[in-house]
Amino acid sequence: RESDMPSPPADTCDGDVELSAARHQPEGLEELQAHTKFTKKELQSLYRGFKNDCPSGHVDEETFTLIYAQFFPQGDSSAYAHFLFNAFDADGSGALCFEDFVVGLSVLLRGTAQEKLKWAFNLYDINKDGCITKEEMLEIMKSIYDMMGRCTLPAPRDSAPAEHVEQFFQKMDRNGDGVVTYEEFLETCQQDADIMSSMQIFENTI
């Protein structure tokens, strides 16, 4: 908490103020500020929360899944948390550092529509080969339905995820080659209000 920090003497130079705040902020704060849409204060606040939950400064997938499950007690969020973890873990290291977390969060909360769609495409592109198959889309969609659990009324039919994917895929796979490229994904989402509004689920499930 801010109040825990010792107040530096009035004549202290900025460097000493920075030192007294060091435990409350990540390394490379200016760089993070440049790469995200958060202010310095917001980054410090996010960092305190991150270090509180993850004292080591890194989150493995198991911990991420446990933290995420607290937000969706009505369903099983483990599969979606797995996909989400991989989307945040941009360098594929198997652990999220504060930078991974805050860069992804910045896109989801404050990114442009195009930035959010690029992030969503990356989430759906499970094997990261640059295109989405119907199977990949179905895996993500099933994990979202599992996570939403009992809070979805009336309860969706078991076939609902597949129907949802079929409808999406027909619109997105513009050249009918069985895969959706980033360009097809972007173009379809930007032109289709229904798809754009359903993409807001990412903001509700993060």
mmCIF file of C-alpha atoms in Angstrom:
data_model
loop_
_atom_site.group_PDB
_atom_site.id
_atom_site.type_symbol
_atom_site.label_atom_id
_atom_site.label_comp_id
_atom_site.label_asym_id
_atom_site.label_seq_id
_atom_site.Cartn_x
_atom_site.Cartn_y
_atom_site.Cartn_z
ATOM 1 C CA ARG A 1 0.000 0.000 0.000
ATOM 2 C CA GLU A 2 1.152 3.522 -0.769
ATOM 3 C CA SER A 3 0.867 4.523 2.912
ATOM 4 C CA ASP A 4 3.453 1.881 3.858
ATOM 5 C CA MET A 5 6.137 3.630 1.869
ATOM 6 C CA PRO A 6 8.489 5.893 3.829
ATOM 7 C CA SER A 7 8.164 9.525 2.871
ATOM 8 C CA PRO A 8 11.482 10.770 1.525
ATOM 9 C CA PRO A 9 12.843 14.070 2.877
ATOM 10 C CA ALA A 10 11.851 17.105 0.854
ATOM 11 C CA ASP A 11 15.386 17.608 -0.496
ATOM 12 C CA THR A 12 15.827 13.975 -1.614
ATOM 13 C CA CYS A 13 16.690 13.626 -5.278
ATOM 14 C CA ASP A 14 14.393 11.697 -7.621
ATOM 15 C CA GLY A 15 16.759 8.718 -7.682
ATOM 16 C CA ASP A 16 16.257 8.095 -3.989
ATOM 17 C CA VAL A 17 12.492 8.371 -4.353
ATOM 18 C CA GLU A 18 12.686 5.756 -7.094
ATOM 19 C CA LEU A 19 14.742 3.493 -4.820
ATOM 20 C CA SER A 20 12.229 3.728 -2.000
ATOM 21 C CA ALA A 21 9.503 2.726 -4.456
ATOM 22 C CA ALA A 22 11.498 -0.089 -6.055
ATOM 23 C CA ARG A 23 9.675 -2.905 -4.301
ATOM 24 C CA HIS A 24 6.371 -1.497 -5.559
ATOM 25 C CA GLN A 25 7.216 -1.444 -9.224
ATOM 26 C CA PRO A 26 8.522 -3.760 -11.924
ATOM 27 C CA GLU A 27 11.845 -3.388 -13.667
ATOM 28 C CA GLY A 28 11.702 -1.359 -16.871
ATOM 29 C CA LEU A 29 8.626 0.622 -15.827
ATOM 30 C CA GLU A 30 9.136 3.249 -18.552
ATOM 31 C CA GLU A 31 9.446 0.544 -21.180
ATOM 32 C CA LEU A 32 6.244 -1.131 -19.988
ATOM 33 C CA GLN A 33 4.496 2.222 -20.047
ATOM 34 C CA ALA A 34 5.599 2.655 -23.672
ATOM 35 C CA HIS A 35 4.383 -0.825 -24.650
ATOM 36 C CA THR A 36 1.028 -0.696 -22.872
ATOM 37 C CA LYS A 37 -1.836 1.734 -22.424
ATOM 38 C CA PHE A 38 -1.492 1.900 -18.646
ATOM 39 C CA THR A 39 -0.203 4.852 -16.661
ATOM 40 C CA LYS A 40 2.775 4.561 -14.322
ATOM 41 C CA LYS A 41 0.437 4.541 -11.298
ATOM 42 C CA GLU A 42 -1.752 1.831 -12.830
ATOM 43 C CA LEU A 43 1.294 -0.302 -13.590
ATOM 44 C CA GLN A 44 2.529 0.039 -10.016
ATOM 45 C CA SER A 45 -0.895 -0.938 -8.687
ATOM 46 C CA LEU A 46 -1.126 -3.946 -11.046
ATOM 47 C CA TYR A 47 2.390 -4.973 -10.037
ATOM 48 C CA ARG A 48 1.536 -4.923 -6.344
ATOM 49 C CA GLY A 49 -1.457 -7.197 -7.011
ATOM 50 C CA PHE A 50 0.648 -9.479 -9.215
ATOM 51 C CA LYS A 51 3.436 -9.818 -6.628
ATOM 52 C CA ASN A 52 0.855 -10.408 -3.915
ATOM 53 C CA ASP A 53 -0.616 -13.389 -5.798
ATOM 54 C CA CYS A 54 2.732 -14.484 -7.252
ATOM 55 C CA PRO A 55 5.609 -13.575 -4.912
ATOM 56 C CA SER A 56 8.129 -15.312 -7.201
ATOM 57 C CA GLY A 57 7.246 -12.920 -10.025
ATOM 58 C CA HIS A 58 6.226 -15.816 -12.300
ATOM 59 C CA VAL A 59 2.978 -17.751 -12.700
ATOM 60 C CA ASP A 60 2.912 -21.307 -13.998
ATOM 61 C CA GLU A 61 -0.144 -22.713 -15.744
ATOM 62 C CA GLU A 62 -1.369 -24.627 -12.686
ATOM 63 C CA THR A 63 -1.402 -21.477 -10.533
ATOM 64 C CA PHE A 64 -3.000 -19.450 -13.336
ATOM 65 C CA THR A 65 -5.768 -22.076 -13.669
ATOM 66 C CA LEU A 66 -6.453 -22.049 -9.913
ATOM 67 C CA ILE A 67 -6.624 -18.234 -9.787
ATOM 68 C CA TYR A 68 -8.868 -18.126 -12.856
ATOM 69 C CA ALA A 69 -11.248 -20.785 -11.456
ATOM 70 C CA GLN A 70 -12.165 -18.436 -8.594
ATOM 71 C CA PHE A 71 -13.889 -16.128 -11.085
ATOM 72 C CA PHE A 72 -16.053 -18.865 -12.645
ATOM 73 C CA PRO A 73 -17.208 -21.092 -9.766
ATOM 74 C CA GLN A 74 -20.358 -22.040 -11.665
ATOM 75 C CA GLY A 75 -18.514 -23.929 -14.406
ATOM 76 C CA ASP A 76 -15.271 -25.673 -15.325
ATOM 77 C CA SER A 77 -12.828 -23.033 -16.519
ATOM 78 C CA SER A 78 -9.722 -25.262 -16.678
ATOM 79 C CA ALA A 79 -9.740 -25.814 -20.457
ATOM 80 C CA TYR A 80 -10.322 -22.141 -21.244
ATOM 81 C CA ALA A 81 -7.650 -21.142 -18.704
ATOM 82 C CA HIS A 82 -5.192 -23.392 -20.563
ATOM 83 C CA PHE A 83 -5.867 -21.614 -23.872
ATOM 84 C CA LEU A 84 -5.818 -18.217 -22.198
ATOM 85 C CA PHE A 85 -2.507 -18.983 -20.496
ATOM 86 C CA ASN A 86 -0.944 -19.884 -23.859
ATOM 87 C CA ALA A 87 -2.241 -16.657 -25.400
ATOM 88 C CA PHE A 88 -0.679 -14.587 -22.585
ATOM 89 C CA ASP A 89 2.555 -16.600 -22.701
ATOM 90 C CA ALA A 90 3.772 -14.848 -25.842
ATOM 91 C CA ASP A 91 7.307 -16.273 -25.702
ATOM 92 C CA GLY A 92 6.119 -19.829 -24.947
ATOM 93 C CA SER A 93 8.261 -20.058 -21.815
ATOM 94 C CA GLY A 94 5.622 -21.937 -19.803
ATOM 95 C CA ALA A 95 5.499 -19.217 -17.145
ATOM 96 C CA LEU A 96 3.940 -15.750 -17.167
ATOM 97 C CA CYS A 97 6.016 -12.843 -15.943
ATOM 98 C CA PHE A 98 4.490 -9.471 -15.122
ATOM 99 C CA GLU A 99 5.312 -8.154 -18.592
ATOM 100 C CA ASP A 100 3.431 -11.029 -20.324
ATOM 101 C CA PHE A 101 0.426 -10.411 -18.091
ATOM 102 C CA VAL A 102 0.285 -6.642 -18.437
ATOM 103 C CA VAL A 103 0.880 -6.526 -22.206
ATOM 104 C CA GLY A 104 -2.020 -8.963 -22.792
ATOM 105 C CA LEU A 105 -4.247 -7.141 -20.337
ATOM 106 C CA SER A 106 -3.538 -3.825 -22.044
ATOM 107 C CA VAL A 107 -4.726 -5.197 -25.399
ATOM 108 C CA LEU A 108 -7.877 -6.738 -23.914
ATOM 109 C CA LEU A 109 -8.886 -3.733 -21.821
ATOM 110 C CA ARG A 110 -7.632 -0.797 -23.882
ATOM 111 C CA GLY A 111 -6.644 -2.115 -27.283
ATOM 112 C CA THR A 112 -8.234 -1.056 -30.560
ATOM 113 C CA ALA A 113 -10.813 -3.378 -32.143
ATOM 114 C CA GLN A 114 -8.104 -4.645 -34.515
ATOM 115 C CA GLU A 115 -5.628 -5.324 -31.671
ATOM 116 C CA LYS A 116 -8.304 -7.252 -29.764
ATOM 117 C CA LEU A 117 -9.158 -9.292 -32.856
ATOM 118 C CA LYS A 118 -5.494 -10.131 -33.436
ATOM 119 C CA TRP A 119 -5.283 -11.317 -29.819
ATOM 120 C CA ALA A 120 -8.486 -13.357 -30.237
ATOM 121 C CA PHE A 121 -7.118 -14.922 -33.447
ATOM 122 C CA ASN A 122 -3.983 -15.946 -31.564
ATOM 123 C CA LEU A 123 -6.142 -17.525 -28.849
ATOM 124 C CA TYR A 124 -8.106 -19.576 -31.415
ATOM 125 C CA ASP A 125 -4.951 -20.541 -33.333
ATOM 126 C CA ILE A 126 -4.059 -23.223 -30.790
ATOM 127 C CA ASN A 127 -1.019 -24.676 -32.599
ATOM 128 C CA LYS A 128 0.161 -21.184 -33.695
ATOM 129 C CA ASP A 129 0.514 -22.119 -37.362
ATOM 130 C CA GLY A 130 -1.081 -18.886 -38.570
ATOM 131 C CA CYS A 131 -4.558 -20.207 -39.363
ATOM 132 C CA ILE A 132 -7.596 -21.540 -37.481
ATOM 133 C CA THR A 133 -9.179 -24.904 -38.218
ATOM 134 C CA LYS A 134 -12.754 -25.849 -37.382
ATOM 135 C CA GLU A 135 -11.400 -28.268 -34.756
ATOM 136 C CA GLU A 136 -9.431 -25.492 -33.038
ATOM 137 C CA MET A 137 -12.443 -23.191 -33.011
ATOM 138 C CA LEU A 138 -14.599 -25.986 -31.568
ATOM 139 C CA GLU A 139 -12.110 -26.671 -28.763
ATOM 140 C CA ILE A 140 -12.158 -23.022 -27.693
ATOM 141 C CA MET A 141 -15.938 -22.748 -28.021
ATOM 142 C CA LYS A 142 -16.511 -25.892 -25.925
ATOM 143 C CA SER A 143 -14.180 -24.532 -23.230
ATOM 144 C CA ILE A 144 -16.168 -21.268 -23.116
ATOM 145 C CA TYR A 145 -19.480 -23.157 -22.778
ATOM 146 C CA ASP A 146 -17.969 -25.362 -20.032
ATOM 147 C CA MET A 147 -16.757 -22.303 -18.181
ATOM 148 C CA MET A 148 -20.039 -20.402 -18.337
ATOM 149 C CA GLY A 149 -21.694 -23.492 -16.835
ATOM 150 C CA ARG A 150 -24.967 -23.042 -15.027
ATOM 151 C CA CYS A 151 -25.068 -19.277 -15.435
ATOM 152 C CA THR A 152 -26.251 -19.709 -19.031
ATOM 153 C CA LEU A 153 -30.049 -19.848 -19.075
ATOM 154 C CA PRO A 154 -31.756 -21.590 -20.661
ATOM 155 C CA ALA A 155 -29.068 -24.267 -20.486
ATOM 156 C CA PRO A 156 -27.465 -24.687 -23.927
ATOM 157 C CA ARG A 157 -27.872 -27.984 -25.766
ATOM 158 C CA ASP A 158 -24.776 -30.219 -26.001
ATOM 159 C CA SER A 159 -24.673 -29.477 -29.714
ATOM 160 C CA ALA A 160 -24.621 -25.687 -29.155
ATOM 161 C CA PRO A 161 -20.822 -25.191 -29.384
ATOM 162 C CA ALA A 162 -20.653 -27.136 -32.672
ATOM 163 C CA GLU A 163 -23.594 -25.168 -34.119
ATOM 164 C CA HIS A 164 -21.969 -21.917 -33.047
ATOM 165 C CA VAL A 165 -18.692 -22.924 -34.734
ATOM 166 C CA GLU A 166 -20.431 -24.100 -37.913
ATOM 167 C CA GLN A 167 -22.140 -20.731 -38.230
ATOM 168 C CA PHE A 168 -18.917 -18.785 -37.547
ATOM 169 C CA PHE A 169 -16.764 -20.935 -39.781
ATOM 170 C CA GLN A 170 -19.042 -20.706 -42.807
ATOM 171 C CA LYS A 171 -18.865 -16.920 -42.603
ATOM 172 C CA MET A 172 -15.123 -16.749 -41.966
ATOM 173 C CA ASP A 173 -13.703 -19.336 -44.361
ATOM 174 C CA ARG A 174 -14.219 -17.091 -47.360
ATOM 175 C CA ASN A 175 -12.331 -19.168 -49.925
ATOM 176 C CA GLY A 176 -13.678 -22.499 -48.639
ATOM 177 C CA ASP A 177 -10.261 -24.095 -48.107
ATOM 178 C CA GLY A 178 -11.132 -25.424 -44.630
ATOM 179 C CA VAL A 179 -8.988 -22.993 -42.629
ATOM 180 C CA VAL A 180 -9.422 -19.371 -41.557
ATOM 181 C CA THR A 181 -6.479 -17.030 -42.091
ATOM 182 C CA TYR A 182 -5.925 -13.888 -40.021
ATOM 183 C CA GLU A 183 -7.037 -11.746 -42.979
ATOM 184 C CA GLU A 184 -10.305 -13.710 -43.337
ATOM 185 C CA PHE A 185 -10.890 -13.571 -39.584
ATOM 186 C CA LEU A 186 -10.267 -9.823 -39.421
ATOM 187 C CA GLU A 187 -12.379 -8.994 -42.474
ATOM 188 C CA THR A 188 -15.358 -11.110 -41.369
ATOM 189 C CA CYS A 189 -15.338 -9.830 -37.791
ATOM 190 C CA GLN A 190 -15.118 -6.215 -38.866
ATOM 191 C CA GLN A 191 -18.007 -6.615 -41.307
ATOM 192 C CA ASP A 192 -20.313 -8.698 -39.104
ATOM 193 C CA ALA A 193 -21.888 -6.969 -36.094
ATOM 194 C CA ASP A 194 -23.064 -10.295 -34.577
ATOM 195 C CA ILE A 195 -19.573 -11.750 -34.576
ATOM 196 C CA MET A 196 -18.103 -8.530 -33.223
ATOM 197 C CA SER A 197 -20.564 -8.508 -30.320
ATOM 198 C CA SER A 198 -19.876 -12.171 -29.533
ATOM 199 C CA MET A 199 -16.164 -11.325 -29.488
ATOM 200 C CA GLN A 200 -16.943 -9.149 -26.447
ATOM 201 C CA ILE A 201 -17.042 -12.429 -24.532
ATOM 202 C CA PHE A 202 -13.283 -12.064 -24.222
ATOM 203 C CA GLU A 203 -13.757 -8.919 -22.193
ATOM 204 C CA ASN A 204 -16.295 -10.704 -19.971
ATOM 205 C CA THR A 205 -14.183 -13.806 -19.421
ATOM 206 C CA ILE A 206 -10.784 -12.285 -18.761
#
